[in-house]
Structures are given as C-alpha cells and as structure tokens.
PDB file of N, CA and C in Angstrom:
ATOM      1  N   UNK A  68       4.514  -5.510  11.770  1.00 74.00           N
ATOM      2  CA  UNK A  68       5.378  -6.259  10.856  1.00 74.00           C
ATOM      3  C   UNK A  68       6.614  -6.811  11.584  1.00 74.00           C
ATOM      4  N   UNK A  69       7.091  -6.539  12.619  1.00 84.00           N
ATOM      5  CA  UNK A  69       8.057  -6.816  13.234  1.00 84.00           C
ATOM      6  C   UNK A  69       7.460  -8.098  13.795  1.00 84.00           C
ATOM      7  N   UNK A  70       6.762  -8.005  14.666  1.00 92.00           N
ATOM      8  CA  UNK A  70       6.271  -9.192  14.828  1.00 92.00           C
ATOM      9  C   UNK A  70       6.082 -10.572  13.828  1.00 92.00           C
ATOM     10  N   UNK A  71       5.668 -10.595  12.557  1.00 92.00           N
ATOM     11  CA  UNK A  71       5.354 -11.083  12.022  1.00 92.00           C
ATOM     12  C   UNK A  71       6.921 -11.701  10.938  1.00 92.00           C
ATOM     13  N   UNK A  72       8.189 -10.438  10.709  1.00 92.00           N
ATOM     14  CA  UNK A  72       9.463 -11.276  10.546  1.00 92.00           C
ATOM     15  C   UNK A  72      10.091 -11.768  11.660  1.00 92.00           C
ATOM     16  N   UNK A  73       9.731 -11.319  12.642  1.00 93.00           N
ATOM     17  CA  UNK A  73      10.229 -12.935  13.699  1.00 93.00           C
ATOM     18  C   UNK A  73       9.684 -13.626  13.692  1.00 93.00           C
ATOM     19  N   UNK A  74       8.550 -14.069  13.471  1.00 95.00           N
ATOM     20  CA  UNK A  74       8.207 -15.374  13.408  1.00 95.00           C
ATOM     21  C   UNK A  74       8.048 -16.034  12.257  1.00 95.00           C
ATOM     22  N   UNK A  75       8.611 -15.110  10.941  1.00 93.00           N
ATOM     23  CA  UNK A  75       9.366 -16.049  10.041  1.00 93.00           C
ATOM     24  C   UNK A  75      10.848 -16.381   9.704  1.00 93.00           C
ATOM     25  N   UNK A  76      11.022 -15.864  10.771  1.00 93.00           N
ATOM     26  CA  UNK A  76      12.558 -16.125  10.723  1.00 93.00           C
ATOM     27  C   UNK A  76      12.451 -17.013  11.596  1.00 93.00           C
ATOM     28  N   UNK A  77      11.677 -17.149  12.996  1.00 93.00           N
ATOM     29  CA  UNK A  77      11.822 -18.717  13.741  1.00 93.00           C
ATOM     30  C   UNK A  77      11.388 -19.722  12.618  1.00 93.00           C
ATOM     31  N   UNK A  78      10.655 -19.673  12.244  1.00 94.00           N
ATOM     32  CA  UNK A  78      10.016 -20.669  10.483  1.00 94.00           C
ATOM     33  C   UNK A  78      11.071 -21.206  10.007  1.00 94.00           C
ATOM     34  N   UNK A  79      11.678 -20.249   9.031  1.00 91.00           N
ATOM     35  CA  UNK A  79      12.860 -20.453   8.356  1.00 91.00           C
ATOM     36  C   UNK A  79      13.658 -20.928   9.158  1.00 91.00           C
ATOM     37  N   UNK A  80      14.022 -20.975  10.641  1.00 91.00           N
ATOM     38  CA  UNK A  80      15.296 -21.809  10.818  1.00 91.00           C
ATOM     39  C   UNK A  80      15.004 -23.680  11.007  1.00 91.00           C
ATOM     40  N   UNK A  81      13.669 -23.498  10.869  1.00 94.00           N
ATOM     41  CA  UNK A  81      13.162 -24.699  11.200  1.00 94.00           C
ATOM     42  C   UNK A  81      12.951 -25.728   9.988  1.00 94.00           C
ATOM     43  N   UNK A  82      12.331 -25.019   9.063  1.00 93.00           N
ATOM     44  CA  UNK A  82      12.247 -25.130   7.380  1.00 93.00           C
ATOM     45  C   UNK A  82      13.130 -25.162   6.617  1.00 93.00           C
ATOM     46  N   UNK A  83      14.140 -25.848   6.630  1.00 85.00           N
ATOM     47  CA  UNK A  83      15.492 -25.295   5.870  1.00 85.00           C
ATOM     48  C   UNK A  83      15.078 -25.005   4.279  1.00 85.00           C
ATOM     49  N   UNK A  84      13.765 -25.886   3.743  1.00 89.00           N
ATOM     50  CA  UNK A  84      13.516 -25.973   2.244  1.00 89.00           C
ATOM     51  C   UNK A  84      12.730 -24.331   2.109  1.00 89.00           C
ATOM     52  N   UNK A  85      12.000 -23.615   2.697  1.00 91.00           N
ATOM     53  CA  UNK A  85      10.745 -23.160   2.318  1.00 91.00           C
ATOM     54  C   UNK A  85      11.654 -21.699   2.032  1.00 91.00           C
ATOM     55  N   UNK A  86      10.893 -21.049   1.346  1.00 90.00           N
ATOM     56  CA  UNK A  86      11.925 -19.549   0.541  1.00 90.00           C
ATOM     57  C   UNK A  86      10.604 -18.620   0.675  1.00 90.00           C
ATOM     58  N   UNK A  87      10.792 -17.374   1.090  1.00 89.00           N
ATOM     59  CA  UNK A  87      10.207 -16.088   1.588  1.00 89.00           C
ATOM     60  C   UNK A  87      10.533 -15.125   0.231  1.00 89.00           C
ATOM     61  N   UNK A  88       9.454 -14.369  -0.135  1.00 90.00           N
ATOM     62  CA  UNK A  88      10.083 -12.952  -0.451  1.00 90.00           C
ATOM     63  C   UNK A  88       9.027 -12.167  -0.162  1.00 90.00           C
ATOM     64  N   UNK A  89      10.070 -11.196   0.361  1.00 88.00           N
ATOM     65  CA  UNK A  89       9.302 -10.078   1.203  1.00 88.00           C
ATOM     66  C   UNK A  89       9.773  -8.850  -0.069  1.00 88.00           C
ATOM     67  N   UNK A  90       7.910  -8.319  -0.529  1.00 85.00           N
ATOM     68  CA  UNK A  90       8.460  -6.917  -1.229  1.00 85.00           C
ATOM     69  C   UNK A  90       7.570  -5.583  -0.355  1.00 85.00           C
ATOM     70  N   UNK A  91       8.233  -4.614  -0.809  1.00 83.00           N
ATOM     71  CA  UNK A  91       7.801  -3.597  -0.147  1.00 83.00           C
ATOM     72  C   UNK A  91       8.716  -2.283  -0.509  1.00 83.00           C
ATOM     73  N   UNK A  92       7.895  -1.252  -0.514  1.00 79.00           N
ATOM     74  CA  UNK A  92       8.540   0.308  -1.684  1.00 79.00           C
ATOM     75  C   UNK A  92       8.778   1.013  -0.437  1.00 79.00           C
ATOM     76  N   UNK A  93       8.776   0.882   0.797  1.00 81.00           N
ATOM     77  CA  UNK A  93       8.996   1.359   1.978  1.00 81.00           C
ATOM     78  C   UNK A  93      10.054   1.240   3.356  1.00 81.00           C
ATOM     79  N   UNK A  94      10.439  -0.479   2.842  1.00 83.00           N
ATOM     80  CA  UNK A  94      11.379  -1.014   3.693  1.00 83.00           C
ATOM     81  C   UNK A  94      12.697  -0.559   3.724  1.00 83.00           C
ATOM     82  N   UNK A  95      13.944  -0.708   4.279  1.00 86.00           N
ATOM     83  CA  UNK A  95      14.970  -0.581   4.205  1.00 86.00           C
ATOM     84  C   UNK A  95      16.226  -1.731   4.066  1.00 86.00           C
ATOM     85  N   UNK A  96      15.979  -2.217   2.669  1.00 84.00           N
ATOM     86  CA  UNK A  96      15.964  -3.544   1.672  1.00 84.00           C
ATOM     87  C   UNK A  96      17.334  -4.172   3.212  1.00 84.00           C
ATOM     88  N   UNK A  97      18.384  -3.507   3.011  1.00 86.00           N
ATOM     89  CA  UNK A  97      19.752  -3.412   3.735  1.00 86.00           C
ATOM     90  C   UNK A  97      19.421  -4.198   5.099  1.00 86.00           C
ATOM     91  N   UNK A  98      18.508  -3.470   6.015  1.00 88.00           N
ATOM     92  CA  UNK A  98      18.250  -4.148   7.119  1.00 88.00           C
ATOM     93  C   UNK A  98      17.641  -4.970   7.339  1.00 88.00           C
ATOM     94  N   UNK A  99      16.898  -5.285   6.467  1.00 86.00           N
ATOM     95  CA  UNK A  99      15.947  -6.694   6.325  1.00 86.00           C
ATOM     96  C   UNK A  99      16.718  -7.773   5.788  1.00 86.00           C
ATOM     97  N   UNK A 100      17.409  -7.385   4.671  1.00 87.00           N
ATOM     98  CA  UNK A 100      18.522  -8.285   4.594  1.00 87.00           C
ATOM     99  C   UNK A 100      19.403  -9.247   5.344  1.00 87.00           C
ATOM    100  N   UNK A 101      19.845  -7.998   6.453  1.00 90.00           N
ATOM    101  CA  UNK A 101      21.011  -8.018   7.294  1.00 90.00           C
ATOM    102  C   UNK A 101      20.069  -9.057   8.492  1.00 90.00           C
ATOM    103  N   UNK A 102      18.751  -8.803   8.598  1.00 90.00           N
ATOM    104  CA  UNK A 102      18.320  -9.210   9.807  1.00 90.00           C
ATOM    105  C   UNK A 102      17.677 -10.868   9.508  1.00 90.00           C
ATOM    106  N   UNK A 103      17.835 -11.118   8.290  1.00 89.00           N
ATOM    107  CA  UNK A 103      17.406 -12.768   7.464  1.00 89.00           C
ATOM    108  C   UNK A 103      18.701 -13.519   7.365  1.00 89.00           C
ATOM    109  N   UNK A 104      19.954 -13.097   7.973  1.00 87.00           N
ATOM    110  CA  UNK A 104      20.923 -13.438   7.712  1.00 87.00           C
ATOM    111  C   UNK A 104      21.717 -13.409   6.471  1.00 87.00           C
ATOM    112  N   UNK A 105      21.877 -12.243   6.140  1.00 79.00           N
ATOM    113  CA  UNK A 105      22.135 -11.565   4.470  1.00 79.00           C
ATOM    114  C   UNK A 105      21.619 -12.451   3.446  1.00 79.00           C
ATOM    115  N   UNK A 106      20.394 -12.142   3.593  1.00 86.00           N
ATOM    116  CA  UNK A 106      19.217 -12.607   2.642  1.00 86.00           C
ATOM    117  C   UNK A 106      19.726 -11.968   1.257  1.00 86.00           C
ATOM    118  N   UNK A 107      19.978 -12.828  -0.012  1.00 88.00           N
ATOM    119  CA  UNK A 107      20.088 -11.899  -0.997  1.00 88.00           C
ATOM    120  C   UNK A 107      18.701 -11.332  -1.697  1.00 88.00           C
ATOM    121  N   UNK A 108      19.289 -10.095  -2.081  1.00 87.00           N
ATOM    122  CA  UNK A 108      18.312  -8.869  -2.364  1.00 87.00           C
ATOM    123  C   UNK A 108      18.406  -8.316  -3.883  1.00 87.00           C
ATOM    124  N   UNK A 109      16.935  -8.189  -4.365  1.00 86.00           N
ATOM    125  CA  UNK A 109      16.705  -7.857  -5.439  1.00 86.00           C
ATOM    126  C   UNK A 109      15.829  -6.195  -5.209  1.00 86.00           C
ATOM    127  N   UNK A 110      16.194  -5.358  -6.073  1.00 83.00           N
ATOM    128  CA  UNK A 110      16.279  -4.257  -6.153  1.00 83.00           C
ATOM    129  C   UNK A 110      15.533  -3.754  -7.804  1.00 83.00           C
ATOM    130  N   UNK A 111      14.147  -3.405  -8.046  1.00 83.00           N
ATOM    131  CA  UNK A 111      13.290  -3.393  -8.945  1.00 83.00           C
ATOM    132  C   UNK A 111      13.257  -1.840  -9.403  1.00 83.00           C
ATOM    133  N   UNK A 112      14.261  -1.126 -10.192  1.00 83.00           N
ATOM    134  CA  UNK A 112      13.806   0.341  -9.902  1.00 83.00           C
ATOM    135  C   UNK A 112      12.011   0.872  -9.906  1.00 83.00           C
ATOM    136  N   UNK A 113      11.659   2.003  -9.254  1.00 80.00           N
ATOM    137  CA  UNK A 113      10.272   2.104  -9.421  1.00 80.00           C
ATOM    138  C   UNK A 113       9.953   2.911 -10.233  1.00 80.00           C
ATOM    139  N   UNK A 114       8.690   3.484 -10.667  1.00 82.00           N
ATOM    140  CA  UNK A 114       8.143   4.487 -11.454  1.00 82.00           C
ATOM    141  C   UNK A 114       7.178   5.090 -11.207  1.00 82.00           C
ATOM    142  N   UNK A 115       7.636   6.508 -11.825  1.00 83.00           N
ATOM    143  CA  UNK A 115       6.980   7.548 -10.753  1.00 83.00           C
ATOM    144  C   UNK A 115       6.081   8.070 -11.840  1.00 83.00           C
ATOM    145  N   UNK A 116       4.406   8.178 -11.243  1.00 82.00           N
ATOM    146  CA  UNK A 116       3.693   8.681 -12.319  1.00 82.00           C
ATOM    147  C   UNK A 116       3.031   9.662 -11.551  1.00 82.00           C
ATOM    148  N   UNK A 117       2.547  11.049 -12.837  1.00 84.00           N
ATOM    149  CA  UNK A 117       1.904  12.286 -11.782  1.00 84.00           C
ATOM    150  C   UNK A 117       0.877  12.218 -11.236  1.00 84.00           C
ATOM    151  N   UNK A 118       0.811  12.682 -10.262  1.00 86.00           N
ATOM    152  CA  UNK A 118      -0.470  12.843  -9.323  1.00 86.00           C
ATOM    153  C   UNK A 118      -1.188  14.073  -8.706  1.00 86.00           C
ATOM    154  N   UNK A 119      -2.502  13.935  -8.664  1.00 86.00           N
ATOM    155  CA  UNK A 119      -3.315  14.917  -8.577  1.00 86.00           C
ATOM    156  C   UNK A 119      -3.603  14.942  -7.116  1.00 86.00           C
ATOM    157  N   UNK A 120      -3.923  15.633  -6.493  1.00 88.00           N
ATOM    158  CA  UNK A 120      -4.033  15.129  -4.997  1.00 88.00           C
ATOM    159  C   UNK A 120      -5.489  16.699  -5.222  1.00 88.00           C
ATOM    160  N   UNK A 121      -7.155  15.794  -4.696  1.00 85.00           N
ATOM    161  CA  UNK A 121      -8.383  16.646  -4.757  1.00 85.00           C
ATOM    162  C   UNK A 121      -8.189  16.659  -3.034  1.00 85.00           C
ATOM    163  N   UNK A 122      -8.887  18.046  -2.574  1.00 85.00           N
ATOM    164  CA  UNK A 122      -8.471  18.075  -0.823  1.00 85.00           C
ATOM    165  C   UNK A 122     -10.379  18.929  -0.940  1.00 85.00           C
ATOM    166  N   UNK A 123     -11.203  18.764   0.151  1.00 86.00           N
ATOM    167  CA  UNK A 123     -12.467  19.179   0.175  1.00 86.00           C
ATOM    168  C   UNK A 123     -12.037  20.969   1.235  1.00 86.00           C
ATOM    169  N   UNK A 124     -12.573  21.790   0.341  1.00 88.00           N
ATOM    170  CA  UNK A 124     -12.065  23.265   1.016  1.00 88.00           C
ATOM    171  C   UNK A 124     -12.355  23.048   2.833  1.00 88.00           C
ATOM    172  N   UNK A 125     -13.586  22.260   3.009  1.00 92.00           N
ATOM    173  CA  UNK A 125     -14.249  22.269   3.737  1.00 92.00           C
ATOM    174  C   UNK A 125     -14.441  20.553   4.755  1.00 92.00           C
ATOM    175  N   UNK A 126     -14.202  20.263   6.360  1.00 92.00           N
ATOM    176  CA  UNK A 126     -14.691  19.206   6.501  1.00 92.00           C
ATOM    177  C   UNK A 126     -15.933  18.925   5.919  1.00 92.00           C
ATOM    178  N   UNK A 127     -16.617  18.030   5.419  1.00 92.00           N
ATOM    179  CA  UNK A 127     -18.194  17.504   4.883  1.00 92.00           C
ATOM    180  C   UNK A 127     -18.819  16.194   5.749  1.00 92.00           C
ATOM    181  N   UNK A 128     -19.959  16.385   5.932  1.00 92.00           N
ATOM    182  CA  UNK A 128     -20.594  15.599   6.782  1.00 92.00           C
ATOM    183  C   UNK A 128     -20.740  14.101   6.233  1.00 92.00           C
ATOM    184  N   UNK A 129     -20.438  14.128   4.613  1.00 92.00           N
ATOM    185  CA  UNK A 129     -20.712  12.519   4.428  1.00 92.00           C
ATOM    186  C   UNK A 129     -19.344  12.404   3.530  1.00 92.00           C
ATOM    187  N   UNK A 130     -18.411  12.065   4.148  1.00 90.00           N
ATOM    188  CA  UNK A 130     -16.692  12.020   3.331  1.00 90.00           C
ATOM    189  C   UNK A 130     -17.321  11.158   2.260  1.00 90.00           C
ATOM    190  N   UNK A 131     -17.984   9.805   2.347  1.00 91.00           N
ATOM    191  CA  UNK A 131     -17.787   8.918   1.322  1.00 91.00           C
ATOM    192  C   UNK A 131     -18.795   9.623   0.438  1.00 91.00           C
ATOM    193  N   UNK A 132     -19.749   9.937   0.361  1.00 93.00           N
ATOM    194  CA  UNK A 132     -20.594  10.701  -0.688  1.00 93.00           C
ATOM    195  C   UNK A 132     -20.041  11.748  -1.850  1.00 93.00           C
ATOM    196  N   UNK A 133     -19.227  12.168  -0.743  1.00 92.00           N
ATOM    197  CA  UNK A 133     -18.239  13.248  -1.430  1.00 92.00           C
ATOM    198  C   UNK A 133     -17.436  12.677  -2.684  1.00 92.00           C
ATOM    199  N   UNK A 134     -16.613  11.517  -1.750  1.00 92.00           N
ATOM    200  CA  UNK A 134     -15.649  10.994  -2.289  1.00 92.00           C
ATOM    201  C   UNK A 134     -15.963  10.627  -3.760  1.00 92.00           C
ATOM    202  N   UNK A 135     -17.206   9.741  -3.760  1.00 93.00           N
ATOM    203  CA  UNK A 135     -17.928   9.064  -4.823  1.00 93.00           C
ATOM    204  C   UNK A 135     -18.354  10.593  -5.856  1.00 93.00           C
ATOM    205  N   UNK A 136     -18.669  11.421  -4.984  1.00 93.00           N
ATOM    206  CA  UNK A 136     -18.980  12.736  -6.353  1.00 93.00           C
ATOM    207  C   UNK A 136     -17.905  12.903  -6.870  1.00 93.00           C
ATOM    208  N   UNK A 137     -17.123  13.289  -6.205  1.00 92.00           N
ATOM    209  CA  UNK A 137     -15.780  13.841  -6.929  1.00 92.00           C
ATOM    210  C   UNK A 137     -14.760  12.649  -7.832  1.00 92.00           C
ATOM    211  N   UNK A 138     -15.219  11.592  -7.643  1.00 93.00           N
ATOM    212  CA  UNK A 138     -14.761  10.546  -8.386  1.00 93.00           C
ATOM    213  C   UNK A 138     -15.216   9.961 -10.220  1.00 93.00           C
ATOM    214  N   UNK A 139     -16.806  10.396  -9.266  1.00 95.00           N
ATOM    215  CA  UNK A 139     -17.070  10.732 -10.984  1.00 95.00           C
ATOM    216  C   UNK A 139     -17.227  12.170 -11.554  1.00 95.00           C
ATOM    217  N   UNK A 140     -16.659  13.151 -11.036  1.00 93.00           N
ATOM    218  CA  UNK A 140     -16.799  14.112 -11.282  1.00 93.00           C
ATOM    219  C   UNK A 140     -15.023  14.246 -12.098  1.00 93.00           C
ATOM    220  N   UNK A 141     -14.334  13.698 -11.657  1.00 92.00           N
ATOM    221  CA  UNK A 141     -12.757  13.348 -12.142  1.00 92.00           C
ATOM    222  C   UNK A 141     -13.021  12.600 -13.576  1.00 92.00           C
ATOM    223  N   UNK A 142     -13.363  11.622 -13.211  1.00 92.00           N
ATOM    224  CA  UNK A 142     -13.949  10.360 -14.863  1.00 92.00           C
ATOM    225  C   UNK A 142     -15.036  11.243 -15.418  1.00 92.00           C
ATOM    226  N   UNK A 143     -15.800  12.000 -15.621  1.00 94.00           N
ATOM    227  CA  UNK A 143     -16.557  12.791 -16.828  1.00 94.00           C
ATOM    228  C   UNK A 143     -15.564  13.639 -16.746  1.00 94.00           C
ATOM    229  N   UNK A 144     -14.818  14.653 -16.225  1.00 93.00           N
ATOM    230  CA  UNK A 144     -14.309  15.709 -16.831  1.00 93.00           C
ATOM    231  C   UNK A 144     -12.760  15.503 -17.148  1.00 93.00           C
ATOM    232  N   UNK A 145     -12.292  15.041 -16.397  1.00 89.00           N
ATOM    233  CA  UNK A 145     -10.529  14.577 -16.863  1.00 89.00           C
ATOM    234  C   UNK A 145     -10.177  13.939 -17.676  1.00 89.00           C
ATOM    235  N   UNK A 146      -8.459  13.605 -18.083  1.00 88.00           N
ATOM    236  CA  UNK A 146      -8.223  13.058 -18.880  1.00 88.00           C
ATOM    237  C   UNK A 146      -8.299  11.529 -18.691  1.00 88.00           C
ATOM    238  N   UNK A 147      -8.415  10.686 -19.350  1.00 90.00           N
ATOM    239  CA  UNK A 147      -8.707   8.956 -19.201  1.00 90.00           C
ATOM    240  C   UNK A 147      -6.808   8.742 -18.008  1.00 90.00           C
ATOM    241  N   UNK A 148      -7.315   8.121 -17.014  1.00 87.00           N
ATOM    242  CA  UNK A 148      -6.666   7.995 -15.950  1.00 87.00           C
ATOM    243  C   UNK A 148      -7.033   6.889 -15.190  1.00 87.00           C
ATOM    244  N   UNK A 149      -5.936   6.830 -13.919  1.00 89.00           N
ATOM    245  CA  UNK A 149      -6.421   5.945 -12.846  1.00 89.00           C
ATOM    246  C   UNK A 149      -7.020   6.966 -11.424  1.00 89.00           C
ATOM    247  N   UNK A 150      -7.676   6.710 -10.712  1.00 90.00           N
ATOM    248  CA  UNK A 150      -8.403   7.230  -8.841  1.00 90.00           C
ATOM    249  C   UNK A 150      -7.823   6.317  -8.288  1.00 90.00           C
ATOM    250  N   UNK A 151      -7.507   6.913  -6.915  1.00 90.00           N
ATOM    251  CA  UNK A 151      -7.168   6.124  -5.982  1.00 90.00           C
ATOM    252  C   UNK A 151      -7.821   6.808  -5.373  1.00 90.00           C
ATOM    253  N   UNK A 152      -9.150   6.020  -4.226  1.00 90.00           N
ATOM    254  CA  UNK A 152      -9.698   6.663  -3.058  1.00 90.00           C
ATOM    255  C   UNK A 152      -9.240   6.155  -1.884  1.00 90.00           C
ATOM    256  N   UNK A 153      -8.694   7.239  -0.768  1.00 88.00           N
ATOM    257  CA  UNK A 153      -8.273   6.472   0.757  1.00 88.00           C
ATOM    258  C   UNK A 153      -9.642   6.152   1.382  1.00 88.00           C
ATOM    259  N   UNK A 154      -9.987   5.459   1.994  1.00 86.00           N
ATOM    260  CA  UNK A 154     -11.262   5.235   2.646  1.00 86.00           C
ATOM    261  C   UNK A 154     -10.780   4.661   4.021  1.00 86.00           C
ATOM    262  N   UNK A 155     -11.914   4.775   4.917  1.00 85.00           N
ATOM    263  CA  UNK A 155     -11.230   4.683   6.540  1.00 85.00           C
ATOM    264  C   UNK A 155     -11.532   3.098   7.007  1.00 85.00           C
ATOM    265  N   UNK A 156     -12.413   2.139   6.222  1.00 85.00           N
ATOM    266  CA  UNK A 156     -12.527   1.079   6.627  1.00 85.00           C
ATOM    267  C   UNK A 156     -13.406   0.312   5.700  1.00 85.00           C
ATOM    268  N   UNK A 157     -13.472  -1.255   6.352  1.00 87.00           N
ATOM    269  CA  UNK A 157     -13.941  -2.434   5.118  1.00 87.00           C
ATOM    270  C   UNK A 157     -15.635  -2.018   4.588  1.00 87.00           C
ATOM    271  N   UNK A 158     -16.178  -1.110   5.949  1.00 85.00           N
ATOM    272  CA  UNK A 158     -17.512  -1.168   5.552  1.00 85.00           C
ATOM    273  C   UNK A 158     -17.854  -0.153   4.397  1.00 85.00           C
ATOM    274  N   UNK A 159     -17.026   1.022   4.586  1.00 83.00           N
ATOM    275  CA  UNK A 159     -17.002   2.078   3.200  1.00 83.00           C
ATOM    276  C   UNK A 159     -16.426   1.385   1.988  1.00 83.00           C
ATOM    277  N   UNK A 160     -15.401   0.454   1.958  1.00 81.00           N
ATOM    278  CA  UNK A 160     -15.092   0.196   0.967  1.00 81.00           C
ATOM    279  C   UNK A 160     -16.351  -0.635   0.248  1.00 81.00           C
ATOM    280  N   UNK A 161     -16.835  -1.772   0.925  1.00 82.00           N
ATOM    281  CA  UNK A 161     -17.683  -2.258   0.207  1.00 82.00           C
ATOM    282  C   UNK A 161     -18.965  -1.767   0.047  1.00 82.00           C
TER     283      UNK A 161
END
C-alpha cells in the first residue's frame, strides 16, 4: 500500500481536478492525512458485533472440507447469523 499512495499522490499533483477517498478500519486516519497534504478527514464511528471464533482441536488433512462441514454445521444448528470463512486462496474460494 505504500507503494500504491505514492503513486497517487504523484497523480494528484498532476490532476488538480480528480478526488481520492481512501477508507480503511486499520489505517492511521492522522498520518495519511498528514502525508496527502492535510487531506480532510472523515471519521465513521464503527460497530462492534459478537463473534464466535470455531478453531479444529486438531490440524485436518482437508481444511476446506472441514471448513464447509462446520459451516453448515453452524447454519442447521445456530442462531440465524452471518460466517465468515478465512480461506488461503482464489482456487478454494471458488
């Protein structure tokens, strides 16, 4: 990412018309600011909802198989909710 706001900040000095917004729940709004040339900054409070975090007792030989059991094993037995699965790349995801 560093890479990628310098070379919209070379952009922007070139572009005087074109307008950026950069969001992100991780950044440090202040220095990104400071580093766009006190870019003004909007500040969205966030919301925090509970989370379940499932961990396998055991490494398992097929993570995504797993993943997919225990996913519907969450949706038949839990309460109506959202999953989030981490997966390690484009080919598991699809």
């Amino acid at each position: 990412s560093d890479i990628l706001f310098g070379l919209i900040k070379e952009i922007l000095a070139k572009r005087t018309g074109l307008r950026v917004v950069i969001m992100s729940a991780t950044l440090e709004s202040g220095k990104l600011g400071a580093y766009f040339d006190c870019a003004p900054l909007i500040q969205v409070p966030g919301r925090l909802h509970p989370v379940v975090v499932y961990y396998t007792p055991e490494p398992v030989s097929d993570y995504l198989e797993t993943a997919i059991k225990t996913v519907l094993q969450v949706h038949l037995c839990e309460a109506e909710g959202d999953v989030l699965v981490f997966l390690t790349g484009e080919q598991e995801i699809e």
